[in-house]
Short mmCIF file of N, CA and C in Angstrom, two decimals:
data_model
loop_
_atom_site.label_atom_id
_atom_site.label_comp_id
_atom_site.label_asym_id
_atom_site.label_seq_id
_atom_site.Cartn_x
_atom_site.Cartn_y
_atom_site.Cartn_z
N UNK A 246 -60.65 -4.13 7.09
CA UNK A 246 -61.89 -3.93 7.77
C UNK A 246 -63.06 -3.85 6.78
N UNK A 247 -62.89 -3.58 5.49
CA UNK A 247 -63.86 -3.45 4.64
C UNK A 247 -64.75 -4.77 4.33
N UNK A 248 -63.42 -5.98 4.34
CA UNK A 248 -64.27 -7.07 4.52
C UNK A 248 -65.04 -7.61 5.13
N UNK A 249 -64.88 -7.23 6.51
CA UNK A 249 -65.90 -7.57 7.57
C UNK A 249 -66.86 -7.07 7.61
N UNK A 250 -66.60 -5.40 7.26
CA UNK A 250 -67.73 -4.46 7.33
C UNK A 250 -68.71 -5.49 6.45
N UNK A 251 -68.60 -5.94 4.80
CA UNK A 251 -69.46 -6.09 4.24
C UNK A 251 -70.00 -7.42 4.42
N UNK A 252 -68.90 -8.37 5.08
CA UNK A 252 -69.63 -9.71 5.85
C UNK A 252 -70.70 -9.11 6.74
N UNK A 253 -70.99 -8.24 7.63
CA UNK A 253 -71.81 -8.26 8.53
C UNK A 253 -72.99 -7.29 7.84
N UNK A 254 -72.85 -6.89 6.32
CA UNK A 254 -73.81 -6.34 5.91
C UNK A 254 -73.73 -4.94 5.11
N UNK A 255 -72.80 -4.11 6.31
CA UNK A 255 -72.00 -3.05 5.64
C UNK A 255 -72.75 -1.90 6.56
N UNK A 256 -72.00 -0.96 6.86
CA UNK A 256 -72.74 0.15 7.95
C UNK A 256 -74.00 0.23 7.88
N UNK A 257 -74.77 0.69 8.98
CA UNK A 257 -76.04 0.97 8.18
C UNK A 257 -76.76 1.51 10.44
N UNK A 258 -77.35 2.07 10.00
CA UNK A 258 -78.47 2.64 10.85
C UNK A 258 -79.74 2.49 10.56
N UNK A 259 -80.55 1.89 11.17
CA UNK A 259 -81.93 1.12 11.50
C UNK A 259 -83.05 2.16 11.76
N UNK A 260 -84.40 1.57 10.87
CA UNK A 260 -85.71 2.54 11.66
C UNK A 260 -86.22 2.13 13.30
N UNK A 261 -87.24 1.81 14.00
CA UNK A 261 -88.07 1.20 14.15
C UNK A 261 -88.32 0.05 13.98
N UNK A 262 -88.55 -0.88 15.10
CA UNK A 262 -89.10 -2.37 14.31
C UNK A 262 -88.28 -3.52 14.21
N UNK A 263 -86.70 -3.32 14.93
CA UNK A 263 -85.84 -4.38 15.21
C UNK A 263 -86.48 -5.06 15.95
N UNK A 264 -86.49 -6.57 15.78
CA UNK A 264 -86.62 -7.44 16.84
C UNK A 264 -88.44 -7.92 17.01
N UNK A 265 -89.03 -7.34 15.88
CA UNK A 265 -90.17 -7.62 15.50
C UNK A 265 -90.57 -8.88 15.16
N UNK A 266 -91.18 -9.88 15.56
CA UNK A 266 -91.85 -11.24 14.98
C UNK A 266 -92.60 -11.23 14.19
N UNK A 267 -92.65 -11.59 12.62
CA UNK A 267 -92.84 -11.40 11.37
C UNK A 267 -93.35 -13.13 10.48
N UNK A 268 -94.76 -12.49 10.24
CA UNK A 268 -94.80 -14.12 9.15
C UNK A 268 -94.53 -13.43 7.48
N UNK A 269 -93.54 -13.87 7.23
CA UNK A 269 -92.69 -13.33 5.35
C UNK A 269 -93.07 -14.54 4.69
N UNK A 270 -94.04 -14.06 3.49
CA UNK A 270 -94.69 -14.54 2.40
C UNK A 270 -93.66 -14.41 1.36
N UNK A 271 -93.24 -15.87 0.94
CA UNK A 271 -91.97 -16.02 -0.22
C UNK A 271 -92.80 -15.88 -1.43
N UNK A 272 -91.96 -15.82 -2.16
CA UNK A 272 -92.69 -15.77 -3.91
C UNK A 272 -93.45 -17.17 -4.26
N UNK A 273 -93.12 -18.35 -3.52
CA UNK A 273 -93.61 -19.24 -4.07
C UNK A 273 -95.19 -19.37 -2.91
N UNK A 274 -95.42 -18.31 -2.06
CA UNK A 274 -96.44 -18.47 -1.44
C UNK A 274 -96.29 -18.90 0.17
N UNK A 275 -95.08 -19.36 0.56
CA UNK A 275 -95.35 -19.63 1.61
C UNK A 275 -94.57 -18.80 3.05
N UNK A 276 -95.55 -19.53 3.86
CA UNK A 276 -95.25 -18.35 4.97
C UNK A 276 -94.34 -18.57 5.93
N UNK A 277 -93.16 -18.08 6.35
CA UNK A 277 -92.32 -18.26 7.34
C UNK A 277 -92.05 -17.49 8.38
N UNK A 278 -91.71 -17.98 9.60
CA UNK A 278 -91.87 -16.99 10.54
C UNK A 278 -90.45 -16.24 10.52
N UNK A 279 -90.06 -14.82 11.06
CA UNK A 279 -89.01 -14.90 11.29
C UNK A 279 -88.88 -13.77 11.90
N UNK A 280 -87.55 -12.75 12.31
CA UNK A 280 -87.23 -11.44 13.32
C UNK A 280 -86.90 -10.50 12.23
N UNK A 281 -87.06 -9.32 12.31
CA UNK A 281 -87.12 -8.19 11.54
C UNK A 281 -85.42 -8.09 12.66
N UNK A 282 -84.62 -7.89 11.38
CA UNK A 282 -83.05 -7.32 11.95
C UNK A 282 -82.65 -6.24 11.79
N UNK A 283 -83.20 -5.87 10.44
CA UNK A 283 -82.56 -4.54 9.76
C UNK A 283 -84.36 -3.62 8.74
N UNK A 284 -84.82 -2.86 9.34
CA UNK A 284 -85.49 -2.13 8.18
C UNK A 284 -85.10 -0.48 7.91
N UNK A 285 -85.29 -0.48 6.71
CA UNK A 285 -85.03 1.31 6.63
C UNK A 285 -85.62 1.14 5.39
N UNK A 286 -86.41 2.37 4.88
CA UNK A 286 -87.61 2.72 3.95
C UNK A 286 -88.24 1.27 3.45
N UNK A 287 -88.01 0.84 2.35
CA UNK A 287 -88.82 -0.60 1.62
C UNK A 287 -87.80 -1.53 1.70
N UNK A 288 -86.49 -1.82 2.44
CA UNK A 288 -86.04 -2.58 2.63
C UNK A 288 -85.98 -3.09 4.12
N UNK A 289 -86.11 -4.43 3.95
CA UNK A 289 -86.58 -5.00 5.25
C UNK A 289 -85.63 -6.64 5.12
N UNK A 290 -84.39 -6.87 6.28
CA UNK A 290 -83.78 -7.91 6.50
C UNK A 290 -84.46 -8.85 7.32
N UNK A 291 -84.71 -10.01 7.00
CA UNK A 291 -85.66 -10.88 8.03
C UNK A 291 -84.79 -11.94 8.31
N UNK A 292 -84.28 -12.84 9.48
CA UNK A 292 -83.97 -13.66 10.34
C UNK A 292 -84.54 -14.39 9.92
N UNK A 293 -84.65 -15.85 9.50
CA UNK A 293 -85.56 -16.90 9.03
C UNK A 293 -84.48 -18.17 9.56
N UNK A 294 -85.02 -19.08 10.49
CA UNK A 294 -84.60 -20.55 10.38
C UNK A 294 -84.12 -21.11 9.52
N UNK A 295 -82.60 -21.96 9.60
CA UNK A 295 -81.99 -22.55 8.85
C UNK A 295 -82.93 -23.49 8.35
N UNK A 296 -83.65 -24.11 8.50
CA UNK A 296 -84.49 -24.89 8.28
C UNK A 296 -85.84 -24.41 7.13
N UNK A 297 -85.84 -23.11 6.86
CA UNK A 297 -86.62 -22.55 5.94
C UNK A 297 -85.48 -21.59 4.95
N UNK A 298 -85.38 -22.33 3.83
CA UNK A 298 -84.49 -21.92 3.23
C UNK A 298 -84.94 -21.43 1.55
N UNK A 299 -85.90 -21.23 1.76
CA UNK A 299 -86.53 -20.47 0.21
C UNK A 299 -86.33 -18.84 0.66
N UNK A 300 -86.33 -18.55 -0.76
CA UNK A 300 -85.99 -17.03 -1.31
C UNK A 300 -87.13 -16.21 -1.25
N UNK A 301 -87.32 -14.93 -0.48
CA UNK A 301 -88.24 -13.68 -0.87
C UNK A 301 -88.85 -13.42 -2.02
N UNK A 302 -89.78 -12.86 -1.77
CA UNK A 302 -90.16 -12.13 -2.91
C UNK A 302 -89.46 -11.14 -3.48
N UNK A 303 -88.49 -10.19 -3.26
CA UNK A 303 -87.78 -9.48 -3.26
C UNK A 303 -86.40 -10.53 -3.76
N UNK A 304 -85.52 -11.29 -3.30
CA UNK A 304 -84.95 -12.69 -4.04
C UNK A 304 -85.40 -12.69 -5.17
N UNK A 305 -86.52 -13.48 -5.47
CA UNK A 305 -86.61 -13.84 -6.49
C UNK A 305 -86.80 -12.51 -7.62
N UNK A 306 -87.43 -11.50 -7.44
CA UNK A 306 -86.99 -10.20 -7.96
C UNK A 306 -86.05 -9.85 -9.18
N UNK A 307 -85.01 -10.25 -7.96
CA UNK A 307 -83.66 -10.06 -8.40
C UNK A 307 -82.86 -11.09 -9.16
N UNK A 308 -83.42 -11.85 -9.16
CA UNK A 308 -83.23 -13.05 -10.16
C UNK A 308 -82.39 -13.94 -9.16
N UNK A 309 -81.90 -14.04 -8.33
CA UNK A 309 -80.89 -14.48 -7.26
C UNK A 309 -81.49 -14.84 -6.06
N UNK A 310 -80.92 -15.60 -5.41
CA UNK A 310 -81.32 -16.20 -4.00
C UNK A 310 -79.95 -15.54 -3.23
N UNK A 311 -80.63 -14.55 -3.26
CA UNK A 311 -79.71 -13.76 -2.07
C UNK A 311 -79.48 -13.86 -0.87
N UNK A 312 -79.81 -14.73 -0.39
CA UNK A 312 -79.78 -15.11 1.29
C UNK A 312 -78.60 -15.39 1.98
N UNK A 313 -78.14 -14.45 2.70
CA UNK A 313 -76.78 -14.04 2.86
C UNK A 313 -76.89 -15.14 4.70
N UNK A 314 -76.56 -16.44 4.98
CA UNK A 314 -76.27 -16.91 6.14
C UNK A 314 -75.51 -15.45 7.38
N UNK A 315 -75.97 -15.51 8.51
CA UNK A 315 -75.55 -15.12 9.27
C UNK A 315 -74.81 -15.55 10.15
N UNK A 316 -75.42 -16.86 10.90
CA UNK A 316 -74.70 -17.79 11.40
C UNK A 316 -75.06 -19.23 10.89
N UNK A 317 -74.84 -20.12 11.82
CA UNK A 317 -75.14 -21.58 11.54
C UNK A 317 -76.56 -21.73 11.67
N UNK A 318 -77.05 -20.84 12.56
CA UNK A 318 -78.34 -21.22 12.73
C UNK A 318 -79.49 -20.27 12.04
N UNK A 319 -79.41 -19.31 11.13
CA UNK A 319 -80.09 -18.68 10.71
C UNK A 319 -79.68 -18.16 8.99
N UNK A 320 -80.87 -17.59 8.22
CA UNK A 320 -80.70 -17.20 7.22
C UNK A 320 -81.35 -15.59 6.86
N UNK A 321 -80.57 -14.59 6.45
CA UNK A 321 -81.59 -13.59 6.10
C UNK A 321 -81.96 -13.00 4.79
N UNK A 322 -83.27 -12.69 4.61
CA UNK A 322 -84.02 -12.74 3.79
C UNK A 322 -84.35 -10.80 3.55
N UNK A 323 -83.91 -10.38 2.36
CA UNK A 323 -84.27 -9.10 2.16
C UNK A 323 -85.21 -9.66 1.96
N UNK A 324 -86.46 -8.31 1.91
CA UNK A 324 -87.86 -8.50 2.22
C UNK A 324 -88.28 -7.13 1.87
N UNK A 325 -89.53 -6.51 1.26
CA UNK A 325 -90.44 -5.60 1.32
C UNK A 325 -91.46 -5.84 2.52
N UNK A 326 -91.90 -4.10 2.71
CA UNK A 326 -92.70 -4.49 3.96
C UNK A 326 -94.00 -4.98 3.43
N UNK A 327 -94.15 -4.74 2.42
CA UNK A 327 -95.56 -5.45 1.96
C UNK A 327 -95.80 -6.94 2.06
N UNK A 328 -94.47 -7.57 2.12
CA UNK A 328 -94.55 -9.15 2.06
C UNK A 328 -94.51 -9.46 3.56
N UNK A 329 -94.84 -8.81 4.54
CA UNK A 329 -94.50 -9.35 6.20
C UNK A 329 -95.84 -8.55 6.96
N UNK A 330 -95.83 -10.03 7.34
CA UNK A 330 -97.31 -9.28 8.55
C UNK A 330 -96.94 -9.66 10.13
N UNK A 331 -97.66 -9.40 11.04
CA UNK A 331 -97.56 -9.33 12.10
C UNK A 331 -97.67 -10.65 12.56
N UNK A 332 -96.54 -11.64 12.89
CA UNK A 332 -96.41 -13.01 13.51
C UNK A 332 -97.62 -13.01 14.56
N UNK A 333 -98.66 -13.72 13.97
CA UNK A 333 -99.84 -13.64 15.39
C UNK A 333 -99.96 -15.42 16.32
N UNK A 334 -99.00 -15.88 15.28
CA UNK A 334 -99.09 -17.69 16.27
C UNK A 334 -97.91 -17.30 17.34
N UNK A 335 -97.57 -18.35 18.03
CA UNK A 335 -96.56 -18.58 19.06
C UNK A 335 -95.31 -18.43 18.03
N UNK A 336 -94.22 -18.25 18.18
CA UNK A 336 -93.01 -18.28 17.82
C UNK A 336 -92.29 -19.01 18.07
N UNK A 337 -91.33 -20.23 17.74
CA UNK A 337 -90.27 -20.99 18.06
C UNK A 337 -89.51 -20.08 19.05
N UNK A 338 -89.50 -20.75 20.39
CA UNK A 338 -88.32 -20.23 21.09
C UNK A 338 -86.65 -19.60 20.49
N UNK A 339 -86.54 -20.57 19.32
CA UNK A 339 -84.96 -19.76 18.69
C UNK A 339 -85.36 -18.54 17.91
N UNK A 340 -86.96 -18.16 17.50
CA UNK A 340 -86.71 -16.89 17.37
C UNK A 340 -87.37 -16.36 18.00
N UNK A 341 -87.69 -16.44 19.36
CA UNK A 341 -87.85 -15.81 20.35
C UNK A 341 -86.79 -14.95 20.93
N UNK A 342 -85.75 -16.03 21.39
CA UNK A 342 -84.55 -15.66 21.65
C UNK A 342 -83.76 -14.70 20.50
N UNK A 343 -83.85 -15.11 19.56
CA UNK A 343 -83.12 -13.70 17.82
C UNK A 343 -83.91 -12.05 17.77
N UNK A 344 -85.51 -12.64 18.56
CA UNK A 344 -85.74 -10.99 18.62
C UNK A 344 -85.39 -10.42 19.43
N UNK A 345 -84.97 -11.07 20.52
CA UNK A 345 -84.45 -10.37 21.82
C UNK A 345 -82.99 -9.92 21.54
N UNK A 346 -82.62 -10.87 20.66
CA UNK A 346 -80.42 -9.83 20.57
C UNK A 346 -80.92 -9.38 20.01
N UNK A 347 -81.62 -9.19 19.00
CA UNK A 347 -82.17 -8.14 17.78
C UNK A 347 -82.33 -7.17 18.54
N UNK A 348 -83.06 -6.93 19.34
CA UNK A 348 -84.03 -5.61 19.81
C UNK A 348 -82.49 -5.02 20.74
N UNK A 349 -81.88 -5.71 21.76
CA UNK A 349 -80.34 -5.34 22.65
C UNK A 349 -79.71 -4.87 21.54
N UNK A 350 -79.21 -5.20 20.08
CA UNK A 350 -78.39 -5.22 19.46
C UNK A 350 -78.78 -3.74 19.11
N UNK A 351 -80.08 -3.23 18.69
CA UNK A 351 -80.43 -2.04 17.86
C UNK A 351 -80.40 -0.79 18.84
N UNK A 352 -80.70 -1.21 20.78
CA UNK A 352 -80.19 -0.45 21.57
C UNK A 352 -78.99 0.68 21.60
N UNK A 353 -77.84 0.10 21.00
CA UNK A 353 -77.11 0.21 20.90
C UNK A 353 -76.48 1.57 20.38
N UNK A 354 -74.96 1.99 20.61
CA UNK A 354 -75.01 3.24 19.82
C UNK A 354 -73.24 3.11 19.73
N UNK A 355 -72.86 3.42 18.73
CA UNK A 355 -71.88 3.49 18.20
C UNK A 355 -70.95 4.57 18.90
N UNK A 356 -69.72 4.33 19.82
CA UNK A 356 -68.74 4.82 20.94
C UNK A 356 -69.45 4.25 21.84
N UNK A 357 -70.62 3.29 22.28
CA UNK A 357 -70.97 2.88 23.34
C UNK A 357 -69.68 2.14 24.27
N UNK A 358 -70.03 1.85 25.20
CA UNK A 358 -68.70 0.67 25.91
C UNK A 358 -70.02 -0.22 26.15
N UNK A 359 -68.93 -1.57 25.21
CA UNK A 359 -70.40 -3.15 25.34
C UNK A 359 -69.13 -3.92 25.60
N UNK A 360 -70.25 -5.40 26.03
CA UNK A 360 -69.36 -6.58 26.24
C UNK A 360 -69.47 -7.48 24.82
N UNK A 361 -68.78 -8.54 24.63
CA UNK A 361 -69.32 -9.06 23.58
C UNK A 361 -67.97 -10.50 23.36
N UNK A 362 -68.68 -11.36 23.08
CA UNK A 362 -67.93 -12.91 23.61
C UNK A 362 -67.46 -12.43 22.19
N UNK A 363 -65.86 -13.05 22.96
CA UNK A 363 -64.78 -12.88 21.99
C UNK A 363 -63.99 -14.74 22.32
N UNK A 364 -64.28 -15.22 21.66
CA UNK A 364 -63.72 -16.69 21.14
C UNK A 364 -64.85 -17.31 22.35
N UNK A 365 -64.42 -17.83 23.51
CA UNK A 365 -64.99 -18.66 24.27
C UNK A 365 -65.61 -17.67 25.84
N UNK A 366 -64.84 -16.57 25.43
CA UNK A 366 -64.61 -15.50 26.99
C UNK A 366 -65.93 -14.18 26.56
N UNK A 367 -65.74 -13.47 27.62
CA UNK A 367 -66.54 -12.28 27.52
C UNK A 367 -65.39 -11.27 27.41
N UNK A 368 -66.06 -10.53 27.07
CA UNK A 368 -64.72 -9.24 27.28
C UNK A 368 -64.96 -7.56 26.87
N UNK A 369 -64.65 -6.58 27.29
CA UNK A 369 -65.01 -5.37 27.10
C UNK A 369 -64.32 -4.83 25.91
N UNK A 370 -65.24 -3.61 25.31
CA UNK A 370 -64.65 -2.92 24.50
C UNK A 370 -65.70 -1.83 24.03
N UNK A 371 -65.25 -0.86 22.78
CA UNK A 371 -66.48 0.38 22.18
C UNK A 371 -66.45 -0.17 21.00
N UNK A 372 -67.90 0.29 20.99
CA UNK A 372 -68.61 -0.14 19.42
C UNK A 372 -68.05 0.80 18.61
N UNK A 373 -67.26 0.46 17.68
CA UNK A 373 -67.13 1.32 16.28
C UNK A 373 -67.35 1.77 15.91
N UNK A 374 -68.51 0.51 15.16
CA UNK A 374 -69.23 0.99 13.79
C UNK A 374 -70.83 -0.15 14.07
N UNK A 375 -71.68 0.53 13.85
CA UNK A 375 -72.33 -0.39 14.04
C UNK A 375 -72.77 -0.91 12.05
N UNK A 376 -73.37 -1.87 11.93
CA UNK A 376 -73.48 -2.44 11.09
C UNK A 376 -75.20 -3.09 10.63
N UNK A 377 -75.79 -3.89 9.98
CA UNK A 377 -76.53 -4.33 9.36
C UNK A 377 -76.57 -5.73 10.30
N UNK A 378 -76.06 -6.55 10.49
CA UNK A 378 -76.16 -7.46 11.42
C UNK A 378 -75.04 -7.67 12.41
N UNK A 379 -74.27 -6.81 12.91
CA UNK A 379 -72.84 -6.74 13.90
C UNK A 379 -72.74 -5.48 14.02
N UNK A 380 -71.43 -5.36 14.32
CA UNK A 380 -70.48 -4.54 14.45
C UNK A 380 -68.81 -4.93 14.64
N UNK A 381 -68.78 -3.15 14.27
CA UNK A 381 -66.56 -3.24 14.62
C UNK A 381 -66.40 -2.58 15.88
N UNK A 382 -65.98 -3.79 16.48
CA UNK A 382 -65.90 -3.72 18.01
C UNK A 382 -64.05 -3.58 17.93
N UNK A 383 -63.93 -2.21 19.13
CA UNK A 383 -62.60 -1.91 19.84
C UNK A 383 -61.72 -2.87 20.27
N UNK A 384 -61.48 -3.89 20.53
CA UNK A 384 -61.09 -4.55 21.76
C UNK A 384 -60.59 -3.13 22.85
N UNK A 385 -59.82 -3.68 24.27
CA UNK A 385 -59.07 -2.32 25.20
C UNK A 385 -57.42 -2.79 24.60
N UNK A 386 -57.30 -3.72 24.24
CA UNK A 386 -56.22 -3.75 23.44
C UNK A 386 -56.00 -3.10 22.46
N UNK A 387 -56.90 -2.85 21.83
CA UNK A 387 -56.76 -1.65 20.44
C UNK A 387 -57.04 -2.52 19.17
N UNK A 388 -57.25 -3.62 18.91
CA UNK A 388 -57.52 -4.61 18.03
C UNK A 388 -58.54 -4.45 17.41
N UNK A 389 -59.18 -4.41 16.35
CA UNK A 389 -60.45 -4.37 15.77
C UNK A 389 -61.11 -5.37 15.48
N UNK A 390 -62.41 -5.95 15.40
CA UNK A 390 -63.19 -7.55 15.76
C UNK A 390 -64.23 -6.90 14.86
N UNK A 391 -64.67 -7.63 13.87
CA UNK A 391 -65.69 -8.16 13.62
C UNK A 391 -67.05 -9.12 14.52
N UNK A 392 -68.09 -8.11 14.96
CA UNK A 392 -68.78 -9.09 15.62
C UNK A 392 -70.24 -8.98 15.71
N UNK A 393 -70.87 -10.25 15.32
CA UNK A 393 -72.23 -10.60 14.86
C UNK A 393 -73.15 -10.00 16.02
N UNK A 394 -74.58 -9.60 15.78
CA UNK A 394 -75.67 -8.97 16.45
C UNK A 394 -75.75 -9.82 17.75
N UNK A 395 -75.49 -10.79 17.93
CA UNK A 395 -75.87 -11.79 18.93
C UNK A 395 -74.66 -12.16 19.86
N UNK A 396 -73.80 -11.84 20.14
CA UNK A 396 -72.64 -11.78 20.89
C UNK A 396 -72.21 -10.05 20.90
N UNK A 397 -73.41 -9.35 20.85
CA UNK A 397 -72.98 -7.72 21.56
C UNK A 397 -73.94 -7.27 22.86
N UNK A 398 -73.63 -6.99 23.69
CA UNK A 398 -74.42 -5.98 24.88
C UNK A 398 -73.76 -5.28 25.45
N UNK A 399 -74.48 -4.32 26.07
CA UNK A 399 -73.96 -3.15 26.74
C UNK A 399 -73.21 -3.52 27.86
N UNK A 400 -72.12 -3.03 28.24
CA UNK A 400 -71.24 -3.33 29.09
C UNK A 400 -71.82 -2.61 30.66
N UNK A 401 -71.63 -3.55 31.66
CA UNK A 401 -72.14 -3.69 32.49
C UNK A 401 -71.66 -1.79 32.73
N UNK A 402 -72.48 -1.90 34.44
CA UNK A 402 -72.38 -0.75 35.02
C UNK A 402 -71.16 -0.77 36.08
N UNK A 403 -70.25 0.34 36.09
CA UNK A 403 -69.21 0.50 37.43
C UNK A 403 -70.39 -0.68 38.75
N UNK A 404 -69.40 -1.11 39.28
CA UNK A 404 -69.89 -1.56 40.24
C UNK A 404 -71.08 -2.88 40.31
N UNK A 405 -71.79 -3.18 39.00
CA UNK A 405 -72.72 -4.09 39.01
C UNK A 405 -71.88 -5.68 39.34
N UNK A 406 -72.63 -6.57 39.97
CA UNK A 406 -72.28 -7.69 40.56
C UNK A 406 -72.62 -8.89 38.69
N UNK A 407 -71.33 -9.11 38.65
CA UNK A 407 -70.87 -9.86 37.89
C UNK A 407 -71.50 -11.20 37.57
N UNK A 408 -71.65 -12.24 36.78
CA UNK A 408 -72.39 -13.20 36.73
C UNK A 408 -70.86 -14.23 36.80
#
């Protein structure tokens, strides 16, 4: 489990400010839009389009292009809050849609009961552990899952009408 833990980032509990739309100023100057996933004191994880694939200011820092892929479709970018301002254009619908699991995902609380697509299906279980971009999800089988910010929500209510 340690491995997964640190694939998805590694435990961690969040301020304020998940799911935030953010323009992040890279070292080489330019501006990208992207979702605030993870902040706590001067560290700040930003969501950025596969398609924008330069390094932070904070990256380059460190001498490294640290940009740890999340999925296929995204990249995240440690970040200072000094380098991110308040996204004031329209936003690409795909990170429209990333602030919204962002913001469900940070809802969240660790022994919760959530749903969360497991291969092709939906399926129930309790949150673990929550994480930096996932969590260690229960299965009711007793199985332990590794699973990304964007395939977790709260598990429906007794009685709610099913989709």
């Amino acid at each position: 489990m340690d491995a997964v833990r640190e694939r998805l980032g590694g435990r961690a509990s969040t301020e304020p400010g998940v799911g935030e739309l953010v323009l992040l100023t890279t070292a080489a100057g330019e501006a990208l839009p992207g979702v605030v996933l993870y902040r706590r004191g001067t560290t700040v994880d930003v969501w950025i389009d596969t398609t924008t694939t330069t390094s932070s200011t904070e990256d380059e820092a460190r001498g490294s292009a640290r940009a740890q892929a999340v999925t296929g479709r995204g990249v995240v970018h440690r970040a200072r809050p000094a380098n991110l301002a308040p996204l004031r254009a329209g936003a690409p619908d795909s990170l429209v849609a990333v602030a919204a699991d962002a913001r469900v995902f940070a809802a969240l609380s660790e022994g919760q009961r959530i749903r969360f697509q497991d291969g092709g299906d939906l399926a129930e279980g309790t949150l673990v552990e929550k994480c930096r971009f996932g969590g260690l999800v229960q299965r009711d089988d007793g199985a332990l899952l590794g699973v990304g910010f964007r395939r977790l929500w709260p598990a429906q209510a007794d009685g709610a009408v099913r989709n």
